[in-house]
Amino acid sequence: MLSLEDFNERLQQKVAEQTKEIRKAYEVEKQARIELERLNQNKNDFIIITQHHLRTPLAQILWNVNSISSGLFGAISSELAQAISNIDISCRRLVKTLNTFLDITQMKIGMRVLNILPVNIQEVVRDVLKEFEFDIKKKNITVSYKDEAKAWPDVLADTERIKDIFSIIVDNAIKYNVEGGTITVETERKQDMFIVSVGSSGIGLSKNDKAELFKQSFFRSKEAKRAHPLGMGVGLLVAKTIVEAHHGKISVESRGEGKGIELVVQLPLT
């Protein structure tokens, strides 16, 4: 039978051994975390450098395309004019994608500084809906939202970045909507947050896709891929990054596939 003294000695030895193992495991985890941070920084640097190098040739392509289409190098046929127009559209789409990736990267690593001021979200939403008026009418979509001023208190935000959020949301609400569908904008004040919900009829989300939407970067549901095969799933990633940079939240609600979707944005009140 062990004496109390021997028992304490063995217990201390066991504790010492376990402590040593824990410290060793902690050091391994610490080094792995440092390496991951280094790799992530390298990735961010690569993205920023690549984007800057791609912008210059794209700008030159766009300049030449505009010069040709304006007749600077002589008259062109209608067929060539159409081809030039297609090149122009594709180049501008690529420039927009590059700028989007740059925005995401800069926000994630803190390079982009937000110009935080009291902002009237009603004016922002109204401007966004005006910009998409042609697309809304083309798809015969009915839009409804609260127009009274008391339903729209000011929030602390960067006006341009907030406009980006709602441009992305409204664009998706149109793109994935049905012909003759609806878009509904509702507001709610909850403690120190202002909540804007943008609901739309359309493809909706399954339970699994709903759970994955903001977990995975560039995630696209099966329904979204069917509706627009060439999409990248970048928009909502940008919206999420901007909302979180404002210390806000973004979430999604859907009753299922084909039953529409509602995106909910929460932003700090002034």
XYZ file of N, CA and C in Angstrom:
810
model
N 0.844 -1.203 0.000
C 0.000 0.000 0.000
C 0.879 1.253 0.000
N 0.555 2.206 -0.867
C 1.328 3.438 -0.975
C 1.104 4.329 0.238
N 2.218 4.912 0.681
C 2.098 5.909 1.741
C 1.570 7.200 1.136
N 1.076 8.082 1.969
C 0.551 9.362 1.500
C 1.643 10.164 0.813
N 2.862 10.053 1.321
C 3.984 10.777 0.748
C 4.305 10.283 -0.656
N 4.301 8.937 -0.837
C 4.564 8.355 -2.164
C 3.453 8.712 -3.148
N 2.227 8.684 -2.642
C 1.074 9.022 -3.495
C 1.177 10.458 -4.014
N 1.537 11.389 -3.102
C 1.676 12.800 -3.492
C 2.805 12.986 -4.493
N 3.910 12.229 -4.272
C 5.043 12.331 -5.184
C 4.677 11.854 -6.584
N 3.948 10.734 -6.676
C 3.528 10.197 -7.975
C 2.525 11.142 -8.658
N 1.632 11.707 -7.822
C 0.636 12.640 -8.367
C 1.310 13.875 -8.959
N 2.310 14.401 -8.232
C 3.037 15.569 -8.728
C 3.783 15.253 -10.017
N 4.366 14.028 -10.068
C 5.077 13.604 -11.264
C 4.125 13.510 -12.454
N 2.936 12.961 -12.196
C 1.925 12.828 -13.255
C 1.468 14.196 -13.751
N 1.233 15.102 -12.799
C 0.818 16.463 -13.157
C 1.907 17.148 -13.972
N 3.152 16.971 -13.578
C 4.275 17.574 -14.289
C 4.362 17.053 -15.720
N 4.166 15.734 -15.895
C 4.211 15.129 -17.218
C 3.095 15.668 -18.109
N 1.863 15.769 -17.540
C 0.718 16.266 -18.304
C 0.889 17.745 -18.658
N 1.457 18.505 -17.704
C 1.709 19.929 -17.960
C 2.701 20.100 -19.099
N 3.745 19.247 -19.102
C 4.741 19.282 -20.163
C 4.110 18.985 -21.518
N 3.203 17.987 -21.556
C 2.516 17.629 -22.797
C 1.613 18.752 -23.280
N 0.932 19.392 -22.324
C 0.028 20.502 -22.677
C 0.830 21.661 -23.259
N 1.981 21.979 -22.628
C 2.830 23.063 -23.128
C 3.363 22.752 -24.518
N 3.735 21.498 -24.729
C 4.234 21.075 -26.031
C 3.153 21.216 -27.099
N 1.927 20.773 -26.758
C 0.805 20.881 -27.696
C 0.476 22.340 -27.980
N 0.572 23.183 -26.948
C 0.300 24.617 -27.118
C 1.309 25.253 -28.067
N 2.596 24.882 -27.930
C 3.641 25.428 -28.796
C 3.417 25.011 -30.246
N 3.022 23.741 -30.432
C 2.733 23.257 -31.784
C 1.582 24.042 -32.396
N 0.512 24.247 -31.608
C -0.663 24.998 -32.083
C -0.297 26.447 -32.364
N 0.565 27.018 -31.505
C 0.989 28.407 -31.680
C 1.764 28.581 -32.980
N 2.696 27.660 -33.259
C 3.484 27.727 -34.486
C 2.609 27.535 -35.723
N 1.623 26.631 -35.606
C 0.702 26.401 -36.726
C -0.120 27.654 -37.001
N -0.555 28.332 -35.927
C -1.340 29.554 -36.079
C -0.511 30.664 -36.725
N 0.757 30.780 -36.301
C 1.649 31.787 -36.884
C 1.857 31.518 -38.375
N 2.033 30.239 -38.725
C 2.239 29.871 -40.127
C 0.989 30.156 -40.957
N -0.189 29.873 -40.394
C -1.437 30.154 -41.101
C -1.612 31.650 -41.331
N -1.267 32.453 -40.321
C -1.363 33.905 -40.446
C -0.400 34.409 -41.529
N 0.804 33.814 -41.581
C 1.782 34.196 -42.598
C 1.268 33.862 -43.999
N 0.723 32.648 -44.137
C 0.192 32.227 -45.431
C -0.993 33.096 -45.850
N -1.827 33.455 -44.882
C -2.990 34.298 -45.177
C -2.536 35.684 -45.618
N -1.489 36.226 -44.961
C -0.955 37.525 -45.354
C -0.363 37.462 -46.752
N 0.366 36.367 -47.042
C 0.925 36.193 -48.386
C -0.180 36.147 -49.436
N -1.270 35.457 -49.097
C -2.412 35.364 -50.022
C -2.994 36.752 -50.285
N -3.180 37.538 -49.194
C -3.744 38.880 -49.342
C -2.826 39.765 -50.171
N -1.501 39.676 -49.906
C -0.537 40.468 -50.680
C -0.588 40.085 -52.156
N -0.674 38.780 -52.423
C -0.725 38.298 -53.803
C -1.962 38.838 -54.519
N -3.115 38.804 -53.826
C -4.361 39.291 -54.429
C -4.248 40.765 -54.783
N -3.736 41.566 -53.845
C -3.629 43.013 -54.063
C -2.667 43.314 -55.208
N -1.489 42.673 -55.219
C -0.495 42.905 -56.273
C -1.046 42.474 -57.632
N -1.679 41.305 -57.680
C -2.235 40.793 -58.936
C -3.292 41.736 -59.495
N -4.157 42.228 -58.610
C -5.215 43.133 -59.061
C -4.641 44.412 -59.653
N -3.617 44.957 -58.993
C -3.012 46.188 -59.495
C -2.353 45.956 -60.854
N -1.721 44.801 -61.036
C -1.071 44.495 -62.308
C -2.086 44.226 -63.413
N -3.267 43.715 -63.064
C -4.287 43.437 -64.067
C -5.026 44.701 -64.490
N -5.103 45.666 -63.593
C -5.866 46.879 -63.895
C -5.272 47.661 -65.069
N -3.938 47.742 -65.128
C -3.300 48.542 -66.178
C -3.604 48.018 -67.585
N -3.383 46.727 -67.862
C -3.741 46.242 -69.210
C -5.233 46.339 -69.497
N -6.068 46.151 -68.491
C -7.507 46.278 -68.704
C -7.882 47.711 -69.072
N -7.243 48.668 -68.412
C -7.503 50.080 -68.719
C -7.091 50.388 -70.156
N -5.967 49.812 -70.601
C -5.507 50.020 -71.974
C -6.464 49.380 -72.981
N -6.959 48.187 -72.645
C -7.932 47.516 -73.529
C -9.186 48.365 -73.662
N -9.692 48.868 -72.540
C -10.910 49.685 -72.556
C -10.701 50.975 -73.350
N -9.524 51.583 -73.201
C -9.248 52.822 -73.939
C -9.283 52.551 -75.442
N -8.621 51.468 -75.862
C -8.592 51.133 -77.294
C -9.975 50.750 -77.812
N -10.722 50.013 -77.009
C -12.080 49.632 -77.400
C -12.934 50.879 -77.606
N -12.859 51.824 -76.672
C -13.630 53.063 -76.795
C -13.175 53.894 -77.991
N -11.880 53.888 -78.257
C -11.341 54.633 -79.403
C -11.865 54.061 -80.718
N -11.868 52.723 -80.815
C -12.365 52.069 -82.041
C -13.852 52.344 -82.232
N -14.637 52.170 -81.129
C -16.091 52.343 -81.241
C -16.483 53.792 -81.529
N -15.639 54.757 -81.120
C -15.948 56.171 -81.375
C -15.519 56.630 -82.766
N -14.851 55.721 -83.505
C -14.448 56.054 -84.871
C -13.098 56.730 -84.974
N -12.311 56.687 -83.904
C -11.009 57.340 -83.900
C -10.086 56.761 -84.971
N -10.225 55.465 -85.245
C -9.381 54.805 -86.247
C -10.129 54.552 -87.562
N -11.249 55.245 -87.750
C -12.010 55.091 -88.967
C -13.349 54.414 -88.732
N -14.159 54.418 -89.773
C -15.506 53.842 -89.682
C -15.431 52.322 -89.507
N -16.414 51.793 -88.767
C -16.468 50.343 -88.556
C -17.867 49.836 -88.903
N -17.939 48.562 -89.248
C -19.236 47.973 -89.616
C -20.089 47.763 -88.377
N -21.383 47.538 -88.584
C -22.303 47.302 -87.461
C -21.944 46.008 -86.736
N -21.471 44.996 -87.498
C -21.075 43.722 -86.878
C -19.872 43.919 -85.957
N -18.886 44.699 -86.444
C -17.699 44.966 -85.628
C -18.058 45.825 -84.419
N -18.974 46.770 -84.612
C -19.419 47.623 -83.499
C -20.040 46.772 -82.393
N -20.838 45.757 -82.781
C -21.454 44.874 -81.796
C -20.392 44.054 -81.057
N -19.401 43.569 -81.815
C -18.317 42.792 -81.206
C -17.528 43.652 -80.219
N -17.253 44.893 -80.612
C -16.524 45.823 -79.743
C -17.331 46.107 -78.478
N -18.642 46.265 -78.649
C -19.520 46.503 -77.495
C -19.476 45.334 -76.520
N -19.457 44.113 -77.050
C -19.387 42.921 -76.190
C -18.068 42.870 -75.424
N -16.962 43.250 -76.109
C -15.655 43.289 -75.448
C -15.670 44.317 -74.319
N -16.264 45.476 -74.604
C -16.351 46.551 -73.602
C -17.120 46.080 -72.371
N -18.258 45.429 -72.574
C -19.075 44.937 -71.456
C -18.299 43.915 -70.629
N -17.621 42.988 -71.307
C -16.860 41.949 -70.610
C -15.699 42.541 -69.813
N -15.004 43.515 -70.397
C -13.883 44.154 -69.701
C -14.357 44.905 -68.461
N -15.462 45.626 -68.610
C -15.995 46.369 -67.459
C -16.466 45.416 -66.360
N -17.004 44.271 -66.762
C -17.420 43.267 -65.780
C -16.203 42.729 -65.026
N -15.112 42.523 -65.756
C -13.883 42.027 -65.134
C -13.283 43.069 -64.191
N -13.309 44.332 -64.598
C -12.820 45.418 -63.739
C -13.637 45.467 -62.447
N -14.953 45.328 -62.583
C -15.826 45.342 -61.409
C -15.501 44.178 -60.475
N -15.251 42.991 -61.053
C -14.898 41.823 -60.243
C -13.579 42.046 -59.513
N -12.581 42.606 -60.208
C -11.290 42.894 -59.584
C -11.441 43.883 -58.434
N -12.234 44.931 -58.660
C -12.464 45.920 -57.603
C -13.164 45.298 -56.402
N -14.076 44.373 -56.683
C -14.794 43.687 -55.606
C -13.837 42.872 -54.751
N -12.965 42.102 -55.399
C -11.988 41.306 -54.658
C -11.051 42.201 -53.852
N -10.664 43.328 -54.435
C -9.779 44.251 -53.741
C -10.472 44.826 -52.508
N -11.750 45.181 -52.652
C -12.514 45.698 -51.521
C -12.569 44.675 -50.386
N -12.859 43.414 -50.732
C -12.945 42.355 -49.727
C -11.621 42.211 -48.995
N -10.535 42.129 -49.763
C -9.212 41.927 -49.177
C -8.823 43.086 -48.282
N -9.028 44.313 -48.760
C -8.640 45.485 -47.980
C -9.446 45.609 -46.696
N -10.721 45.260 -46.758
C -11.535 45.326 -45.548
C -11.121 44.260 -44.537
N -10.831 43.073 -45.046
C -10.455 41.971 -44.152
C -9.143 42.245 -43.426
N -8.204 42.941 -44.091
C -6.911 43.188 -43.446
C -6.805 44.616 -42.915
N -7.938 45.352 -42.950
C -7.978 46.663 -42.316
C -7.342 47.788 -43.096
N -7.133 47.610 -44.402
C -6.514 48.667 -45.207
C -7.520 49.737 -45.624
N -8.769 49.347 -45.768
C -9.777 50.310 -46.209
C -10.437 50.952 -44.987
N -10.346 52.279 -44.892
C -10.906 53.001 -43.756
C -12.319 53.467 -44.110
N -13.261 53.186 -43.235
C -14.638 53.596 -43.466
C -14.846 55.042 -43.015
N -15.611 55.782 -43.800
C -15.951 57.161 -43.448
C -17.289 57.148 -42.714
N -17.235 56.919 -41.399
C -18.442 56.728 -40.599
C -19.088 58.064 -40.237
N -20.339 58.223 -40.659
C -21.138 59.412 -40.387
C -22.598 59.003 -40.219
N -23.433 59.865 -39.614
C -24.872 59.549 -39.581
C -25.425 59.487 -41.009
N -26.094 58.386 -41.331
C -26.594 58.172 -42.692
C -28.081 57.862 -42.663
N -28.823 58.465 -43.600
C -30.236 58.157 -43.752
C -30.383 57.009 -44.742
N -30.666 55.831 -44.226
C -30.746 54.630 -45.061
C -31.891 54.713 -46.065
N -32.948 55.444 -45.714
C -34.078 55.583 -46.626
C -33.628 56.173 -47.963
N -32.790 57.202 -47.892
C -32.286 57.832 -49.112
C -31.415 56.866 -49.913
N -30.611 56.079 -49.205
C -29.751 55.105 -49.872
C -30.585 54.068 -50.608
N -31.580 53.497 -49.912
C -32.439 52.474 -50.513
C -33.219 53.047 -51.690
N -33.698 54.275 -51.541
C -34.458 54.925 -52.615
C -33.577 55.113 -53.860
N -32.319 55.536 -53.645
C -31.383 55.721 -54.763
C -31.092 54.393 -55.456
N -30.898 53.323 -54.655
C -30.605 52.001 -55.222
C -31.778 51.508 -56.066
N -32.988 51.639 -55.541
C -34.175 51.207 -56.283
C -34.324 52.008 -57.577
N -33.955 53.287 -57.524
C -34.018 54.125 -58.729
C -33.035 53.626 -59.773
N -31.826 53.250 -59.342
C -30.808 52.767 -60.260
C -31.227 51.465 -60.945
N -32.004 50.650 -60.229
C -32.434 49.355 -60.775
C -33.851 49.415 -61.359
N -34.363 50.631 -61.547
C -35.743 50.802 -62.014
C -35.994 50.097 -63.342
N -35.049 50.199 -64.276
C -35.217 49.570 -65.596
C -35.359 48.055 -65.444
N -34.463 47.443 -64.653
C -34.493 45.984 -64.473
C -35.756 45.531 -63.751
N -36.204 46.358 -62.797
C -37.428 46.030 -62.053
C -38.636 46.033 -62.990
N -38.719 47.062 -63.842
C -39.841 47.161 -64.785
C -39.763 46.067 -65.848
N -38.548 45.769 -66.284
C -38.358 44.747 -67.319
C -38.883 43.393 -66.863
N -38.742 43.107 -65.557
C -39.192 41.827 -65.022
C -40.579 41.939 -64.385
N -41.184 43.149 -64.511
C -42.537 43.387 -64.000
C -42.646 43.049 -62.511
N -41.648 43.503 -61.744
C -41.608 43.244 -60.298
C -42.268 44.402 -59.549
N -43.075 44.075 -58.556
C -43.721 45.080 -57.709
C -42.871 45.300 -56.458
N -42.515 46.566 -56.196
C -41.689 46.903 -55.030
C -42.523 47.667 -54.017
N -42.428 47.264 -52.755
C -43.118 47.993 -51.689
C -42.165 48.199 -50.518
N -42.187 49.402 -49.970
C -41.376 49.679 -48.775
C -41.960 50.865 -48.012
N -41.604 50.926 -46.721
C -42.112 52.000 -45.872
C -41.479 53.321 -46.293
N -42.326 54.293 -46.617
C -41.825 55.563 -47.120
C -41.832 56.659 -46.057
N -42.482 56.404 -44.910
C -42.550 57.445 -43.886
C -41.205 57.594 -43.177
N -40.816 58.850 -42.893
C -39.488 59.151 -42.349
C -39.230 58.478 -41.000
N -40.279 58.361 -40.162
C -40.081 57.805 -38.811
C -39.664 56.330 -38.851
N -39.908 55.680 -39.974
C -39.515 54.270 -40.102
C -38.044 54.115 -40.479
N -37.355 55.256 -40.681
C -35.968 55.219 -41.142
C -35.068 56.118 -40.296
N -34.729 55.738 -39.085
C -33.799 56.540 -38.280
C -32.392 56.489 -38.869
N -31.562 57.465 -38.538
C -30.190 57.480 -39.041
C -29.352 56.373 -38.392
N -28.369 55.898 -39.150
C -27.422 54.913 -38.621
C -26.011 55.466 -38.794
N -25.062 54.896 -38.060
C -23.663 55.275 -38.212
C -23.031 54.387 -39.271
N -22.658 54.983 -40.391
C -22.179 54.152 -41.501
C -21.423 54.978 -42.531
N -20.782 54.269 -43.448
C -20.147 54.859 -44.616
C -21.175 54.788 -45.751
N -21.611 55.939 -46.226
C -22.708 56.005 -47.201
C -22.442 55.143 -48.443
N -21.257 55.289 -49.018
C -20.950 54.555 -50.253
C -20.937 53.049 -50.029
N -20.363 52.620 -48.906
C -20.292 51.180 -48.617
C -21.688 50.609 -48.320
N -22.525 51.400 -47.636
C -23.893 50.952 -47.356
C -24.682 50.846 -48.656
N -24.407 51.765 -49.569
C -25.053 51.688 -50.876
C -24.638 50.418 -51.601
N -23.371 50.030 -51.446
C -22.889 48.777 -52.047
C -23.683 47.586 -51.519
N -23.934 47.576 -50.210
C -24.678 46.472 -49.580
C -26.047 46.322 -50.223
N -26.799 47.417 -50.266
C -28.168 47.334 -50.763
C -28.230 47.181 -52.281
N -27.204 47.639 -52.984
C -27.134 47.386 -54.427
C -26.999 45.888 -54.691
N -26.158 45.235 -53.907
C -25.966 43.785 -54.039
C -27.261 43.045 -53.718
N -27.908 43.452 -52.623
C -29.126 42.761 -52.183
C -30.259 42.949 -53.185
N -30.451 44.183 -53.651
C -31.523 44.453 -54.614
C -31.227 43.776 -55.952
N -29.972 43.799 -56.372
C -29.583 43.127 -57.614
C -29.940 41.637 -57.545
N -29.614 40.986 -56.422
C -29.950 39.572 -56.250
C -31.461 39.358 -56.203
N -32.160 40.296 -55.539
C -33.617 40.185 -55.424
C -34.294 40.237 -56.786
N -33.693 40.972 -57.719
C -34.210 41.041 -59.090
C -33.768 39.819 -59.896
N -32.477 39.546 -59.819
C -31.862 38.482 -60.627
C -32.504 37.115 -60.372
N -32.774 36.823 -59.093
C -33.283 35.495 -58.733
C -34.789 35.507 -58.461
N -35.452 36.562 -58.915
C -36.894 36.669 -58.747
C -37.620 36.037 -59.934
N -38.906 35.914 -59.796
C -39.725 35.385 -60.883
C -40.358 36.540 -61.652
N -40.755 36.290 -62.870
C -41.466 37.293 -63.666
C -42.751 37.669 -62.952
N -42.956 39.000 -62.752
C -44.149 39.464 -62.043
C -44.074 39.248 -60.540
N -42.848 39.078 -60.014
C -42.659 38.819 -58.587
C -42.721 40.079 -57.739
N -42.280 39.961 -56.498
C -42.340 41.086 -55.560
C -41.010 41.267 -54.834
N -40.761 42.515 -54.428
C -39.656 42.854 -53.517
C -40.256 43.716 -52.419
N -40.043 43.325 -51.177
C -40.599 44.053 -50.034
C -39.487 44.479 -49.086
N -39.450 45.782 -48.786
C -38.446 46.315 -47.859
C -39.155 46.732 -46.574
N -38.749 46.135 -45.463
C -39.351 46.444 -44.169
C -38.270 46.887 -43.182
N -38.660 47.716 -42.215
C -37.692 48.226 -41.244
C -38.176 47.969 -39.821
N -37.206 47.926 -38.916
C -37.520 47.696 -37.507
C -36.396 48.275 -36.655
N -36.777 48.877 -35.548
C -35.786 49.400 -34.592
C -35.775 48.477 -33.379
N -34.584 47.963 -33.057
C -34.471 47.010 -31.956
C -33.273 47.380 -31.093
N -33.568 47.933 -29.908
C -32.532 48.411 -28.994
C -31.628 49.409 -29.712
N -30.316 49.114 -29.836
C -29.393 50.065 -30.461
C -29.098 49.729 -31.913
N -29.954 48.885 -32.523
C -29.740 48.479 -33.920
C -30.950 48.837 -34.783
N -30.651 49.177 -36.043
C -31.696 49.412 -37.037
C -31.679 48.240 -38.005
N -32.833 47.642 -38.226
C -32.920 46.418 -39.030
C -33.678 46.697 -40.325
N -33.057 46.350 -41.439
C -33.697 46.465 -42.748
C -33.794 45.066 -43.355
N -35.015 44.659 -43.693
C -35.247 43.340 -44.286
C -35.707 43.509 -45.730
N -35.016 42.839 -46.637
C -35.385 42.892 -48.057
C -35.829 41.498 -48.476
N -37.141 41.358 -48.662
C -37.700 40.065 -49.045
C -38.071 40.039 -50.510
N -37.938 38.876 -51.131
C -38.303 38.756 -52.542
C -38.863 37.378 -52.830
N -39.804 37.334 -53.780
C -40.297 36.042 -54.270
C -39.223 35.489 -55.189
N -39.225 34.205 -55.397
C -38.195 33.664 -56.285
C -37.708 32.297 -55.880
N -36.415 32.014 -56.134
C -35.902 30.658 -56.025
C -35.876 30.116 -54.602
N -35.669 30.968 -53.600
C -35.622 30.480 -52.223
C -34.393 29.637 -51.935
N -34.332 29.105 -50.707
C -33.190 28.293 -50.283
C -33.657 27.066 -49.518
N -32.969 25.961 -49.736
C -33.226 24.776 -48.923
C -32.639 25.017 -47.538
N -32.985 24.181 -46.591
C -32.489 24.323 -45.219
C -30.973 24.232 -45.180
N -30.404 23.283 -45.931
C -28.949 23.101 -45.957
C -28.243 24.291 -46.593
N -28.789 24.785 -47.714
C -28.175 25.929 -48.391
C -28.253 27.188 -47.530
N -29.354 27.345 -46.820
C -29.514 28.485 -45.927
C -28.432 28.487 -44.855
N -28.132 27.308 -44.316
C -27.115 27.181 -43.266
C -25.714 27.483 -43.794
N -25.488 27.220 -45.097
C -24.153 27.368 -45.674
C -23.901 28.737 -46.309
N -24.961 29.522 -46.538
C -24.859 30.734 -47.342
C -23.759 31.681 -46.882
N -23.672 31.944 -45.576
C -22.668 32.876 -45.076
C -21.489 32.177 -44.410
N -21.494 30.850 -44.432
C -20.368 30.114 -43.853
C -19.241 29.946 -44.858
N -19.591 29.701 -46.110
C -18.605 29.456 -47.154
C -18.417 30.694 -48.031
N -17.171 31.010 -48.324
C -16.886 32.086 -49.270
C -17.314 31.639 -50.667
N -17.955 32.544 -51.398
C -18.379 32.309 -52.782
C -19.394 31.168 -52.899
N -20.175 30.932 -51.841
C -21.169 29.858 -51.888
C -22.318 30.241 -52.805
N -22.785 29.266 -53.611
C -23.969 29.442 -54.453
C -24.825 28.200 -54.339
N -26.127 28.410 -54.143
C -27.044 27.277 -54.030
C -27.267 26.640 -55.398
N -27.805 25.444 -55.402
C -28.105 24.741 -56.672
C -29.081 25.555 -57.507
N -30.074 26.166 -56.839
C -31.079 26.953 -57.554
C -30.438 28.188 -58.202
N -29.520 28.828 -57.475
C -28.842 30.017 -58.002
C -27.992 29.651 -59.214
N -27.316 28.510 -59.147
C -26.488 28.061 -60.277
C -27.341 27.766 -61.507
N -28.533 27.205 -61.275
C -29.423 26.919 -62.403
C -29.939 28.210 -63.026
N -30.269 29.184 -62.170
C -30.827 30.440 -62.668
C -29.772 31.282 -63.387
N -28.548 31.308 -62.825
C -27.449 32.089 -63.417
C -26.158 31.301 -63.290
N -25.878 30.442 -64.272
C -24.720 29.538 -64.200
C -23.372 30.238 -64.073
N -23.247 31.472 -64.593
C -21.951 32.145 -64.622
C -21.670 32.972 -63.367
N -22.589 33.012 -62.422
C -22.371 33.786 -61.204
C -21.218 33.241 -60.379
N -20.629 34.102 -59.516
C -19.472 33.701 -58.718
C -19.771 33.617 -57.224
N -20.922 34.130 -56.804
C -21.214 34.115 -55.375
C -20.422 35.153 -54.598
N -19.931 36.177 -55.312
C -19.093 37.202 -54.676
C -19.931 38.229 -53.924
N -21.100 38.567 -54.473
C -21.894 39.673 -53.951
C -22.177 39.614 -52.457
N -22.733 38.500 -52.005
C -23.101 38.402 -50.589
C -21.878 38.344 -49.688
N -20.760 37.842 -50.207
C -19.515 37.869 -49.436
C -19.083 39.315 -49.204
N -19.199 40.141 -50.241
C -18.881 41.563 -50.119
C -19.823 42.228 -49.114
N -21.126 41.961 -49.252
C -22.119 42.546 -48.345
C -21.822 42.166 -46.898
N -21.528 40.909 -46.663
C -21.216 40.426 -45.309
C -19.972 41.130 -44.755
N -18.945 41.254 -45.586
C -17.705 41.909 -45.154
C -17.956 43.357 -44.769
N -18.754 44.071 -45.586
C -19.043 45.485 -45.311
C -19.895 45.623 -44.047
N -20.918 44.800 -43.920
C -21.795 44.869 -42.736
C -20.988 44.627 -41.463
N -20.146 43.610 -41.468
C -19.350 43.288 -40.281
C -18.319 44.377 -39.984
N -17.821 45.056 -41.024
C -16.897 46.174 -40.821
C -17.599 47.331 -40.111
N -18.930 47.383 -40.218
C -19.747 48.394 -39.535
C -20.228 47.905 -38.163
N -19.726 46.761 -37.712
C -20.168 46.143 -36.440
C -21.649 45.789 -36.496
N -22.088 45.403 -37.687
C -23.464 44.978 -37.871
C -23.547 43.481 -38.138
N -24.729 43.039 -38.517
C -24.958 41.620 -38.806
C -25.810 41.492 -40.062
N -25.622 40.390 -40.789
C -26.470 40.079 -41.935
C -26.869 38.613 -41.838
N -28.127 38.342 -42.105
C -28.625 36.969 -42.024
C -29.638 36.731 -43.133
N -30.036 35.478 -43.293
C -30.965 35.120 -44.360
C -32.097 34.268 -43.816
N -33.285 34.472 -44.368
C -34.450 33.657 -44.021
C -35.088 33.154 -45.312
N -35.546 31.919 -45.298
C -36.256 31.357 -46.451
C -37.089 30.180 -45.976
N -38.290 30.068 -46.507
C -39.171 28.949 -46.133
C -38.903 27.703 -46.962
N -37.960 27.805 -47.899
C -37.617 26.635 -48.702
C -37.448 26.986 -50.170
N -37.063 26.014 -50.955
C -36.844 26.207 -52.382
C -38.122 26.678 -53.075
N -37.980 27.702 -53.896
C -39.118 28.239 -54.637
C -40.047 29.093 -53.803
N -39.668 29.381 -52.549
C -40.552 30.137 -51.661
C -39.970 31.490 -51.263
N -39.049 31.979 -52.078
C -38.515 33.309 -51.831
C -37.438 33.339 -50.760
N -36.916 34.547 -50.558
C -35.803 34.731 -49.622
C -35.904 36.103 -48.979
N -35.378 36.232 -47.778
C -35.352 37.518 -47.091
C -33.957 37.721 -46.499
N -33.306 38.821 -46.892
C -32.004 39.169 -46.333
C -32.198 40.269 -45.295
N -31.622 40.049 -44.121
C -31.831 40.947 -42.984
C -30.501 41.596 -42.598
N -30.459 42.932 -42.660
C -29.249 43.689 -42.327
C -29.489 44.474 -41.045
N -28.579 44.339 -40.080
C -28.647 45.086 -38.824
C -27.454 46.031 -38.738
N -27.731 47.305 -38.484
C -26.688 48.316 -38.409
C -26.861 49.167 -37.139
N -25.761 49.638 -36.545
C -25.850 50.430 -35.311
C -26.539 51.773 -35.549
N -27.416 52.126 -34.642
C -28.076 53.427 -34.691
C -27.109 54.518 -34.216
N -27.426 55.767 -34.553
C -26.591 56.883 -34.088
C -26.798 57.108 -32.600
